[in-house]
mmCIF file of C-alpha atoms in Angstrom:
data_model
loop_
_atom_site.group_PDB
_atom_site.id
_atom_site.type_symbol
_atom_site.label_atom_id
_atom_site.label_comp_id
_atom_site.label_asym_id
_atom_site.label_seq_id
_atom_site.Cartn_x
_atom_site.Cartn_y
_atom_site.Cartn_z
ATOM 1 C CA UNK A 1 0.000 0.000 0.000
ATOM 2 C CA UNK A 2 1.213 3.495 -0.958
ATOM 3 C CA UNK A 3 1.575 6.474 1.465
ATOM 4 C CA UNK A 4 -0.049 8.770 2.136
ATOM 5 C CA UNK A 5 -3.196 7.026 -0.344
ATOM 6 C CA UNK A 6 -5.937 9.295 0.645
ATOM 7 C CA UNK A 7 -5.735 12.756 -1.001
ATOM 8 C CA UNK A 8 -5.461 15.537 1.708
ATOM 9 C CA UNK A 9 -8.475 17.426 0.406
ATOM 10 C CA UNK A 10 -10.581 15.311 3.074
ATOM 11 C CA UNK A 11 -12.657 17.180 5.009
ATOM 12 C CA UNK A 12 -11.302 18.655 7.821
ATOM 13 C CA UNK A 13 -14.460 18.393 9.989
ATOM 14 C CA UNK A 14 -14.577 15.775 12.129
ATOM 15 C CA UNK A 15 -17.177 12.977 11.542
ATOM 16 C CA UNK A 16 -17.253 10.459 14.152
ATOM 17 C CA UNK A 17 -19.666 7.921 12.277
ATOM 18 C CA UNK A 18 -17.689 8.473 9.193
ATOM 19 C CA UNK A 19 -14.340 7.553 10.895
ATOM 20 C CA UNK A 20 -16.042 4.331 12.662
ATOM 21 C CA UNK A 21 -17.246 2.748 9.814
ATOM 22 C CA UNK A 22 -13.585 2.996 8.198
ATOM 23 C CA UNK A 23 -12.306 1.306 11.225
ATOM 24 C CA UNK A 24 -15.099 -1.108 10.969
ATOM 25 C CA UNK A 25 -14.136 -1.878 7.271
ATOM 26 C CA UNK A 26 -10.479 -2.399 8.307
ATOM 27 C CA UNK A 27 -11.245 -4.390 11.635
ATOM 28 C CA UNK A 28 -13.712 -6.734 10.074
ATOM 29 C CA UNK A 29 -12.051 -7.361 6.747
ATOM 30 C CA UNK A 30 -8.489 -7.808 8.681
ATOM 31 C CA UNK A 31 -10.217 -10.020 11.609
ATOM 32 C CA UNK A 32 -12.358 -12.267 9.371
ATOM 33 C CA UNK A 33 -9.163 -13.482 7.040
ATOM 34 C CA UNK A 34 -7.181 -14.145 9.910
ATOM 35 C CA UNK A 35 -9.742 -15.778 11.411
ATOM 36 C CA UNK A 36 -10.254 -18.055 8.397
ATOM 37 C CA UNK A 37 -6.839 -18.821 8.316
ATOM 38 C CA UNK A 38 -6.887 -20.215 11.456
ATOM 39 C CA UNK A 39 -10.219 -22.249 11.135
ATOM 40 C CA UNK A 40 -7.989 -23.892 8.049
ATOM 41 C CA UNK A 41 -6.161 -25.401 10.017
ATOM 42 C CA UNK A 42 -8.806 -27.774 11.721
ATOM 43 C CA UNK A 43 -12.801 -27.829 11.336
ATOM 44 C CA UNK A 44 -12.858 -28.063 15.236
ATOM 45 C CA UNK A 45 -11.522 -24.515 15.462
ATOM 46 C CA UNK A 46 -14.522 -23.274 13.277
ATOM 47 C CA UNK A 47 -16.382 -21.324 16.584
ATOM 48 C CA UNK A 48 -13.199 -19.994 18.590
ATOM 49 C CA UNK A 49 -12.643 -18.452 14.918
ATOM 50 C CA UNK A 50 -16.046 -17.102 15.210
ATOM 51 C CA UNK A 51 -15.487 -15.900 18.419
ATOM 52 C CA UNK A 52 -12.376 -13.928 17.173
ATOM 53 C CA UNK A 53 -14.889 -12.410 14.435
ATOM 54 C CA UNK A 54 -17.423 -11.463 17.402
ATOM 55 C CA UNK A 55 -14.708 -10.032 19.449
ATOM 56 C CA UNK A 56 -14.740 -6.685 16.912
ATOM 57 C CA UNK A 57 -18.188 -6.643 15.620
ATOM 58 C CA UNK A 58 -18.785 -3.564 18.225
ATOM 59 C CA UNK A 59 -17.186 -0.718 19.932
ATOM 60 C CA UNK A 60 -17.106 2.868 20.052
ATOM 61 C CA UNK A 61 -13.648 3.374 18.349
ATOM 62 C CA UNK A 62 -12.605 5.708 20.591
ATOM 63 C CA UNK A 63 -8.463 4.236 20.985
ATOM 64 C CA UNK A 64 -8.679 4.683 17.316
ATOM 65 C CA UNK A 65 -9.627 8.119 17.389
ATOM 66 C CA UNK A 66 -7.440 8.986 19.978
ATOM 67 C CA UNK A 67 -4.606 7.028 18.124
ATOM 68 C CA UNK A 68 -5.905 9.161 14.225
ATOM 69 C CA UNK A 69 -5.948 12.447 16.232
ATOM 70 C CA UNK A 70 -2.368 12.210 17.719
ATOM 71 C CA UNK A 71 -1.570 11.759 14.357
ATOM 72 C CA UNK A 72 -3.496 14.677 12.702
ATOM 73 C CA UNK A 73 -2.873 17.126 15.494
ATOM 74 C CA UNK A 74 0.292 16.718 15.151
ATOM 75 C CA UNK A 75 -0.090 18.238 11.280
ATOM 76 C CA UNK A 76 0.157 15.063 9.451
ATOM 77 C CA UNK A 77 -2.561 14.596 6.746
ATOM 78 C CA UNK A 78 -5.091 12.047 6.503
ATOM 79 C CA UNK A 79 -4.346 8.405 5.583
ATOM 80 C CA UNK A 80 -5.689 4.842 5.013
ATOM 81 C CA UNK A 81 -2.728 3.315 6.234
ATOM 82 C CA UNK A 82 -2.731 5.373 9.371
ATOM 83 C CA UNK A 83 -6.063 4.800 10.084
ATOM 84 C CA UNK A 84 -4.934 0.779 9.891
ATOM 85 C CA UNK A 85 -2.819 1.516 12.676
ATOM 86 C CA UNK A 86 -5.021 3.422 14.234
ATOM 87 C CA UNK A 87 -7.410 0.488 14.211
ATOM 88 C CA UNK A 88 -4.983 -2.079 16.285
ATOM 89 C CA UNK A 89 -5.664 0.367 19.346
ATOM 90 C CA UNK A 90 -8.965 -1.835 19.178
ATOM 91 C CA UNK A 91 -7.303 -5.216 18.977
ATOM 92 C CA UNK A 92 -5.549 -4.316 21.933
ATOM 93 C CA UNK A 93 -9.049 -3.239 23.775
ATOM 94 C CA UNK A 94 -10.850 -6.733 22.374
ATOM 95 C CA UNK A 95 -7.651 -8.941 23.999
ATOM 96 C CA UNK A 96 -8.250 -6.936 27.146
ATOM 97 C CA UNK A 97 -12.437 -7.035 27.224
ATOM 98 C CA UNK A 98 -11.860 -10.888 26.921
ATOM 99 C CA UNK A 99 -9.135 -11.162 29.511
ATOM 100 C CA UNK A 100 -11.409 -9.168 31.695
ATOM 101 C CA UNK A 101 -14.492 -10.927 30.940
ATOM 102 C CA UNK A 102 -13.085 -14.182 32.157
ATOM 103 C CA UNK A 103 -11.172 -12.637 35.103
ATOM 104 C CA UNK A 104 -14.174 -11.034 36.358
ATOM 105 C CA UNK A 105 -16.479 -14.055 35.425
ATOM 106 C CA UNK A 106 -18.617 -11.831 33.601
ATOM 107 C CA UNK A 107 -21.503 -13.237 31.276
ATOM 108 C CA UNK A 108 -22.321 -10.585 28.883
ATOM 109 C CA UNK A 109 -21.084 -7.837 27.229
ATOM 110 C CA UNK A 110 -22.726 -5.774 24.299
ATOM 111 C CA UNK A 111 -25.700 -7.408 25.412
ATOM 112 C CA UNK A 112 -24.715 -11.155 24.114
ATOM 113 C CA UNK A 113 -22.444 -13.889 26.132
ATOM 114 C CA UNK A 114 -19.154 -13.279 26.577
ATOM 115 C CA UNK A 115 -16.447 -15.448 25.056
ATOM 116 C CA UNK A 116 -15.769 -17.979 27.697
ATOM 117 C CA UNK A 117 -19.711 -18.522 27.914
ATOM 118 C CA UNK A 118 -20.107 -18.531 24.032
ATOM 119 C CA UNK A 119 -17.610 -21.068 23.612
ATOM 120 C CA UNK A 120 -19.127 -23.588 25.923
ATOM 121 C CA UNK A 121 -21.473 -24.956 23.215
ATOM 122 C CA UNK A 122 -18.398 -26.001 21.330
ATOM 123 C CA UNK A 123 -18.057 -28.271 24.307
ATOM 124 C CA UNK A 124 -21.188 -28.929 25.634
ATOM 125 C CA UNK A 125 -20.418 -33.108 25.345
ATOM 126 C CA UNK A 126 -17.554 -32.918 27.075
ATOM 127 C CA UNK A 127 -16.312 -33.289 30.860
ATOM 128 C CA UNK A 128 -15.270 -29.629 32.540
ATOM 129 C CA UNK A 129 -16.716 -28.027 29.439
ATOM 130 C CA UNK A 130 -16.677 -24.625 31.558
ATOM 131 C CA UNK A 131 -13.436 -24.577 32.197
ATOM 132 C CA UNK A 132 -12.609 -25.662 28.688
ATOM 133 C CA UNK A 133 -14.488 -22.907 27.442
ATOM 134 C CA UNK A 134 -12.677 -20.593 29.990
ATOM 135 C CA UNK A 135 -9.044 -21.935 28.855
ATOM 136 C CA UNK A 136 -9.843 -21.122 24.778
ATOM 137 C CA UNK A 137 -11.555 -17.842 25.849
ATOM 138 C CA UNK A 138 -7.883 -16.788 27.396
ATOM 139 C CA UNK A 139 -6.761 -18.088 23.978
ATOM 140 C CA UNK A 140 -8.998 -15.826 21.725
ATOM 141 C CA UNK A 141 -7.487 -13.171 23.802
ATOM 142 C CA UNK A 142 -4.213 -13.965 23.403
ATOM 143 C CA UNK A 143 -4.360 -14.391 19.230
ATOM 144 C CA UNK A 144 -6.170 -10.823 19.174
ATOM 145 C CA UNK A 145 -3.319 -9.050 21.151
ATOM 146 C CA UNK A 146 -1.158 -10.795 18.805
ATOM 147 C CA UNK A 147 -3.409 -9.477 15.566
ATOM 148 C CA UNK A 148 -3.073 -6.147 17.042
ATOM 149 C CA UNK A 149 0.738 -5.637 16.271
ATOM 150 C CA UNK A 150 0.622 -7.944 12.917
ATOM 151 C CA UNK A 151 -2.112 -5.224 12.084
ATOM 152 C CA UNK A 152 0.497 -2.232 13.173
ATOM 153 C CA UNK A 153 3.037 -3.302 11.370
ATOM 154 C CA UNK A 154 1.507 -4.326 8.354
ATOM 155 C CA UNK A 155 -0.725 -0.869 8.512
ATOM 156 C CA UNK A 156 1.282 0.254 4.861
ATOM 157 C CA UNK A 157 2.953 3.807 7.441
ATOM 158 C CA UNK A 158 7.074 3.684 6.541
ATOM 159 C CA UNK A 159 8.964 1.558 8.262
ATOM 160 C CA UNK A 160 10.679 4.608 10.081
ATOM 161 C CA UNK A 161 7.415 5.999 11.441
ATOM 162 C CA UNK A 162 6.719 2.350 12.782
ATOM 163 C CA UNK A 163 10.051 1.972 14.927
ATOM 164 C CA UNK A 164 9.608 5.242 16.303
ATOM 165 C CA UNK A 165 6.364 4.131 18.127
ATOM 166 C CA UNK A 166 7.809 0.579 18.673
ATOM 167 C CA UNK A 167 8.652 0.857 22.732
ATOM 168 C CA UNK A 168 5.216 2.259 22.900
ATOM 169 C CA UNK A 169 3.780 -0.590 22.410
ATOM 170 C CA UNK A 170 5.962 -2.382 25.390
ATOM 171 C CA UNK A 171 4.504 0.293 27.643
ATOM 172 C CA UNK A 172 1.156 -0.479 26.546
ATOM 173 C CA UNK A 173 1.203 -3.743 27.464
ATOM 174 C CA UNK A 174 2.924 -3.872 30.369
ATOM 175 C CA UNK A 175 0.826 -1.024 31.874
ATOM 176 C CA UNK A 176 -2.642 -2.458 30.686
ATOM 177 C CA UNK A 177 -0.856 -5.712 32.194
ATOM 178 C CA UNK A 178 -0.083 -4.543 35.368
ATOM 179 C CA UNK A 179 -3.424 -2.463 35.919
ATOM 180 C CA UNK A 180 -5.238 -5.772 35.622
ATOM 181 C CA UNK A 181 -3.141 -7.408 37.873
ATOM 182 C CA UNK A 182 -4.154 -4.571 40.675
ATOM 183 C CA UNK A 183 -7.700 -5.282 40.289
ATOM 184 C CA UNK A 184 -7.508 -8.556 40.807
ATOM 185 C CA UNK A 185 -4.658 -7.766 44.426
ATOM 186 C CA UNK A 186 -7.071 -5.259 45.139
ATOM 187 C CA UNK A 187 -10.712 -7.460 44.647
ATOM 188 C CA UNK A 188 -12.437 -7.868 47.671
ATOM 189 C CA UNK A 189 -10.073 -5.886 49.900
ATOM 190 C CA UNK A 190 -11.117 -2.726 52.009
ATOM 191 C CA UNK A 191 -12.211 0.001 48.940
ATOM 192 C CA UNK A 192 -9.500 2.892 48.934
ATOM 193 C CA UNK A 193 -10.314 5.710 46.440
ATOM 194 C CA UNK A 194 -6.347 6.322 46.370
ATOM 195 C CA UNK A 195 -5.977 2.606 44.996
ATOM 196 C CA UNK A 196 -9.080 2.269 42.925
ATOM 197 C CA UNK A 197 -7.684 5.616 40.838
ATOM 198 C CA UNK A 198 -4.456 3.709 40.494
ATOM 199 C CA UNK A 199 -6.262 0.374 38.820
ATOM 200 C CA UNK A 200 -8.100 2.873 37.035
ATOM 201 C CA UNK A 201 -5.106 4.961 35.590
ATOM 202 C CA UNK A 202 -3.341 1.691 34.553
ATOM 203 C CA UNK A 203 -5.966 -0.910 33.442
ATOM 204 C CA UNK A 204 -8.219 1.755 31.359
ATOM 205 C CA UNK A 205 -6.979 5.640 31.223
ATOM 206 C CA UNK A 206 -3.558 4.737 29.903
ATOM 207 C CA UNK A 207 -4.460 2.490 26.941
ATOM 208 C CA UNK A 208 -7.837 4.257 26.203
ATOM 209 C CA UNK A 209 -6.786 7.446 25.381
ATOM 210 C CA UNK A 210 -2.951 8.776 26.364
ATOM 211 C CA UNK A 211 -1.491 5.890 25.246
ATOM 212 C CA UNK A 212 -3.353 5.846 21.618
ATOM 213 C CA UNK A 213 -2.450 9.392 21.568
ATOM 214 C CA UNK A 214 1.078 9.160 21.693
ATOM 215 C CA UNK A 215 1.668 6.466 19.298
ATOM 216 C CA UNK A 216 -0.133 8.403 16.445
ATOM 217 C CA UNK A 217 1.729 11.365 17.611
ATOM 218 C CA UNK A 218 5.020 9.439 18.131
ATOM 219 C CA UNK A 219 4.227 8.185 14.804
ATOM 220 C CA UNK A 220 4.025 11.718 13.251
ATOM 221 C CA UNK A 221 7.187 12.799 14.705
ATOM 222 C CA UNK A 222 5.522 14.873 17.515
ATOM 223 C CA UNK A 223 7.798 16.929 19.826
ATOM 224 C CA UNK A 224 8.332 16.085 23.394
ATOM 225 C CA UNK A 225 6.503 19.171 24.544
ATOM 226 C CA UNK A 226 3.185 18.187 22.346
ATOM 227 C CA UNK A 227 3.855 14.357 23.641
ATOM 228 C CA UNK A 228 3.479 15.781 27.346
ATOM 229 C CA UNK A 229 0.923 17.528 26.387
ATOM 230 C CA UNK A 230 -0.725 14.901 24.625
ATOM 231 C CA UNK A 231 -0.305 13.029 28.327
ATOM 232 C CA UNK A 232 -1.604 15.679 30.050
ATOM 233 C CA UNK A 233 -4.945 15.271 28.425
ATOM 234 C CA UNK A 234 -5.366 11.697 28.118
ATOM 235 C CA UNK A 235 -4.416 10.430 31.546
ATOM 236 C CA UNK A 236 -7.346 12.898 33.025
ATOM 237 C CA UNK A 237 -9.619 12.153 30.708
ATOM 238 C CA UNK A 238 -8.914 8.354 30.540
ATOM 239 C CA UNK A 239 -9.986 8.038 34.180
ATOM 240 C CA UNK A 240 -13.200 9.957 33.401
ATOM 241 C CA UNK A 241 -13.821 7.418 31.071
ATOM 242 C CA UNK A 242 -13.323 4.870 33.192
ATOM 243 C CA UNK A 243 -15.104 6.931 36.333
ATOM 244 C CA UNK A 244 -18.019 7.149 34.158
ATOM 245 C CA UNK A 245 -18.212 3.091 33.438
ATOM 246 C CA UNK A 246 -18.062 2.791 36.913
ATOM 247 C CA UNK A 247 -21.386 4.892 37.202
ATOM 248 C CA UNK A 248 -23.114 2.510 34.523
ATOM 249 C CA UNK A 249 -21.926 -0.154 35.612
ATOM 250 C CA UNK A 250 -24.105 0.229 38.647
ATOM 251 C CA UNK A 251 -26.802 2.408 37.530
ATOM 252 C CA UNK A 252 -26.865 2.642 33.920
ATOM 253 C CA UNK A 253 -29.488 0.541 32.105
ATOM 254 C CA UNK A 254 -28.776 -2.919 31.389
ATOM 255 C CA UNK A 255 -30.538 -2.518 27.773
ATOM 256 C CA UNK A 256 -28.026 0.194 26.937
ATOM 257 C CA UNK A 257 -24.816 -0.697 28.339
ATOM 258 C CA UNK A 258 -25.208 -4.855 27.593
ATOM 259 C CA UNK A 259 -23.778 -5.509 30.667
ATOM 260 C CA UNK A 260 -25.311 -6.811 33.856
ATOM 261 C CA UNK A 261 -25.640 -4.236 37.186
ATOM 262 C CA UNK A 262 -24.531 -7.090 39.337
ATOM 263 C CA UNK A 263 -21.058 -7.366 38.459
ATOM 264 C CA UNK A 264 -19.308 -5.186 40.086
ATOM 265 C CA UNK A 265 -20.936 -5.686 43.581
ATOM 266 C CA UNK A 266 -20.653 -9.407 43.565
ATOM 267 C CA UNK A 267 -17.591 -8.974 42.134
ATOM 268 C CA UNK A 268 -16.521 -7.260 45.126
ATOM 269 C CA UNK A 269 -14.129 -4.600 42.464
ATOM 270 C CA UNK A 270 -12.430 -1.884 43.819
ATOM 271 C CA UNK A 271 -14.124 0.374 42.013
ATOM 272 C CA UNK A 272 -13.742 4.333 43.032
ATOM 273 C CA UNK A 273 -17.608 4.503 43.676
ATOM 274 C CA UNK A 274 -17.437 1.745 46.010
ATOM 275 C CA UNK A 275 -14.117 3.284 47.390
ATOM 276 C CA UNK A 276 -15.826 7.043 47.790
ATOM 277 C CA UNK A 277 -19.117 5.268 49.403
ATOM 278 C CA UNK A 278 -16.584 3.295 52.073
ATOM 279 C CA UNK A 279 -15.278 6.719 52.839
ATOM 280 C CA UNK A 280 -18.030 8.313 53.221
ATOM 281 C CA UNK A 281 -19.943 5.887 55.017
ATOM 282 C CA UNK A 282 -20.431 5.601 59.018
ATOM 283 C CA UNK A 283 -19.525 1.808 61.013
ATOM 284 C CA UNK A 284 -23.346 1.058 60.556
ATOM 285 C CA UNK A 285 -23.147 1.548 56.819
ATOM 286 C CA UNK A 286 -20.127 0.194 56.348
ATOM 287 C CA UNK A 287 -21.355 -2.914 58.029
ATOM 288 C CA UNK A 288 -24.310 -2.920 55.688
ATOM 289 C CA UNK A 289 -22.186 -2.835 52.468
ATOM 290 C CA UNK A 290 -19.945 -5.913 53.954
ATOM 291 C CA UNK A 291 -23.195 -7.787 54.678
ATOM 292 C CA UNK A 292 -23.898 -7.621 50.749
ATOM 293 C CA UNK A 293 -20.720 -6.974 48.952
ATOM 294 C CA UNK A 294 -18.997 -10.027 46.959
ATOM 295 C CA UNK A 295 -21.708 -12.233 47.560
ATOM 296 C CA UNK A 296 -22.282 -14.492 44.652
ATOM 297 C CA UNK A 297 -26.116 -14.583 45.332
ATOM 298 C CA UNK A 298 -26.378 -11.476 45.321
ATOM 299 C CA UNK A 299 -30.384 -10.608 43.775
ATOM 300 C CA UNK A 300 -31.990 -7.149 42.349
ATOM 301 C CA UNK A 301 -32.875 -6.473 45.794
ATOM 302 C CA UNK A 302 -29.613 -6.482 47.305
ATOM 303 C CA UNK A 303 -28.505 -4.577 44.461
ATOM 304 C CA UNK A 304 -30.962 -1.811 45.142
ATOM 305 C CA UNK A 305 -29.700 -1.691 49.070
ATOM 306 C CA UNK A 306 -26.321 -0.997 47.804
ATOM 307 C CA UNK A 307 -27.762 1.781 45.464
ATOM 308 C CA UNK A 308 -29.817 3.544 48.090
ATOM 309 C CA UNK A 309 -27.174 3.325 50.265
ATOM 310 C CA UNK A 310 -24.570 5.092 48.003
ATOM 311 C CA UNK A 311 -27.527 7.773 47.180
ATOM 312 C CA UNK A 312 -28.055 8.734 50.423
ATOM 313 C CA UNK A 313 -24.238 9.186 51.215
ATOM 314 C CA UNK A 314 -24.203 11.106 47.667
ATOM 315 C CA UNK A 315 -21.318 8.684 46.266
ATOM 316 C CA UNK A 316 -22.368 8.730 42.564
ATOM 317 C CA UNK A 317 -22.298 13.022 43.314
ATOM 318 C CA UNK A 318 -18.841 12.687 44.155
ATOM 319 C CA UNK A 319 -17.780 10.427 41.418
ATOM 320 C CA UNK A 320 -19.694 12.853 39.181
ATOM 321 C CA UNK A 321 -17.395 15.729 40.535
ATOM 322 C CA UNK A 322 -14.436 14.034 39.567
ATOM 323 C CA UNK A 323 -15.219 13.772 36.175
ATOM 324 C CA UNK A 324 -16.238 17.109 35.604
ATOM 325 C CA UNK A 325 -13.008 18.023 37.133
ATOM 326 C CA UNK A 326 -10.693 15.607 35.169
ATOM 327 C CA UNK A 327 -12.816 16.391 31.726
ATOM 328 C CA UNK A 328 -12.307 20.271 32.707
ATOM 329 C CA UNK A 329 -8.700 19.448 33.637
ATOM 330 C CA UNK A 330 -8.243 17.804 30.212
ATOM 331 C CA UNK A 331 -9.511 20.320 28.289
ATOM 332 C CA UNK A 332 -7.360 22.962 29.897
ATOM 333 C CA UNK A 333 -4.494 21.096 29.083
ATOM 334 C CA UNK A 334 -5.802 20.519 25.195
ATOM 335 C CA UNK A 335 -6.085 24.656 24.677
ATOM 336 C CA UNK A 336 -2.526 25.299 25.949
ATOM 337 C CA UNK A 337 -0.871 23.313 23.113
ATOM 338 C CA UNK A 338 -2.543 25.563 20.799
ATOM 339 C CA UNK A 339 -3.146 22.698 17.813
ATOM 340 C CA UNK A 340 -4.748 23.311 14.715
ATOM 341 C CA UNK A 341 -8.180 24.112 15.102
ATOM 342 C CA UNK A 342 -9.864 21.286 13.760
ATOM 343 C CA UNK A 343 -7.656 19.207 16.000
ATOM 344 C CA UNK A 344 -9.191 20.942 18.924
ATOM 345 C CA UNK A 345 -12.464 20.627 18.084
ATOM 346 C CA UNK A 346 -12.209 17.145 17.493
ATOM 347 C CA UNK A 347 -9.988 16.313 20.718
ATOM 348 C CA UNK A 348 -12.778 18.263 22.588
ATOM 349 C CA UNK A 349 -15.734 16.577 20.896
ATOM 350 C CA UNK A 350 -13.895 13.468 21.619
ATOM 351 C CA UNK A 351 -13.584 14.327 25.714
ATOM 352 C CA UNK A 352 -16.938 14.857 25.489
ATOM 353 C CA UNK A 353 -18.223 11.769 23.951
ATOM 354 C CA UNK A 354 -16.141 9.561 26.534
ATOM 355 C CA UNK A 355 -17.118 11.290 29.728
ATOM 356 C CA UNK A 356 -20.502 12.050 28.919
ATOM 357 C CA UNK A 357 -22.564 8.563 27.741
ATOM 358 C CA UNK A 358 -24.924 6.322 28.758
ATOM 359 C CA UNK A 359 -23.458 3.290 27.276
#
């Protein structure tokens, strides 16, 4: 593929739906070839293929967007083969949303079973199908990290560009990596706001937006003081993001998000609004929320005890403040690295669609 192969008279407005269905295009094309290829080599692998196929069929794009704008802000023009790269940012979010899945035992997501629960009708004849299905579910996972770099590298950007942004990738993973690995230390231990904000900075506000963002603007030769600023933005607003799931995951609607209200307090996760509510709360309420948190049996009308409880101690309030303040924060940081304008606007459109959603 030649570069750049999309002429530069491309609109310079930013259309969201526009850009998602060309990382559709790339993701489904690139995802369902590679996924044949590996059914070819036995008819048994037929529906873990599948599964790799499911794993991208939705998503907001946002680590792609992040990933195009670091690119574009940084005054580089519009291009296919960047928006290839672009598009691995979401191989690397399908690995982890199937890692996570299984870790947290989760059942659906985007409103359909997960991958370890899909997968156990490939199995249903067989002894300890569920932790069969559990074992090729870490698999999947596994092969779509893996597709994420072949997809990098193969985007059709010069090799040169491509090394630059090489040890960004190692920081990726090993941050994404180790933010995981403090949710599950921290699961079911007393909530602390100070170490909920950590799992959040490093399993979800790194790779969802400041880490997309430097690659495309490591990519376009950025300079350091655009890179910092570039981190500036994206760590604040990456934990807004992921202050905001937290907020759905308890109260948002089921029918919206595709993802069940339970999880998280069964779970026992040290989320920050079950942090803030532990702070907040008195001994009396805190022995109510140990009565019901992490409790597999957990029904709709425990659920709604925990809500109340963290209404009437105005948790959700407070995790509401902080994302107004890290979105503000972010923005701030955006208008001092005076970018071109339609960078700007679509950085800001961009903060805007990831803090404030219902899904």
């Amino acid at each position: 593929m030649s570069w750049p192969d999309r002429p530069v008279t491309v609109s310079e407005r930013w259309d969201p739906l526009a850009f998602k269905a060309r990382v559709d295009e790339v993701l489904c094309d690139f995802v369902a070839h590679e996924a044949d290829r590996f059914a070819a080599v036995d008819p048994a692998l037929d529906p873990v293929a599948r599964q790799l196929e499911q794993a991208v069929a939705d998503g907001k794009r946002l680590r792609a967007a992040f990933c195009y704008w670091g690119w574009r802000a940084a005054g580089q023009p519009d291009s296919d083969a960047l928006v290839r790269a672009a598009a691995s940012m979401e191989l690397v979010h399908t690995a982890a949303v199937v890692h996570d899945d299984l870790i947290d035992d989760s059942a659906l997501r985007h409103g359909r079973p997960t991958a370890h629960v899909a997968l156990r009708s490939a199995l249903r004849r067989r002894p300890r199908a569920a932790n069969a299905a559990r074992s090729l579910a870490m698999l999947v996972g596994d092969l779509l990290m893996s597709l994420a770099g072949q997809l990098f590298v193969s985007s059709g950007l010069p090799a040169a560009y491509l090394g630059r942004a090489r040890p960004l990738w190692a920081a990726l993973a090993r941050e994404l990596i180790a933010g995981e690995c403090l949710e599950i230390l921290h699961t079911g231990a007393v909530p602390d706001t100070a170490a909920s904000l950590k799992v959040i900075r490093y399993k979800t506000a790194k790779y969802t937006v400041e880490q997309p963002l430097l690659i495309g603007g490591t990519l376009a030769g950025a300079g350091e003081r655009l890179l910092e600023g570039y981190s500036a933005y994206g760590v604040r607003l990456g934990e807004a993001f992921q202050l905001r799931d937290d907020l759905l995951g308890l109260f948002g609607d089921p029918q919206r998000t595709g993802k069940a209200n339970l999880d998280d307090v069964r779970g026992h996760r040290p989320t920050a609004l079950l942090a803030e509510t532990w702070r907040i709360a008195g001994d009396e309420e805190r022995e109510r929320l140990r009565a019901l948190l992490g409790r597999r049996d957990l029904d709709g009308d425990g659920l709604e005890a925990v809500r109340a409880l963290m209404r009437r101690l105005k948790a959700p309030d407070r995790i509401e403040e902080m994302i107004t303040a890290r979105v503000e924060e972010a923005t701030r940081c955006l208008h001092d690295l005076d970018l071109p304008g339609h960078a700007t606007a679509a950085l800001t459109a961009l903060a805007r669609s990831a803090a404030v959603r219902h899904h």
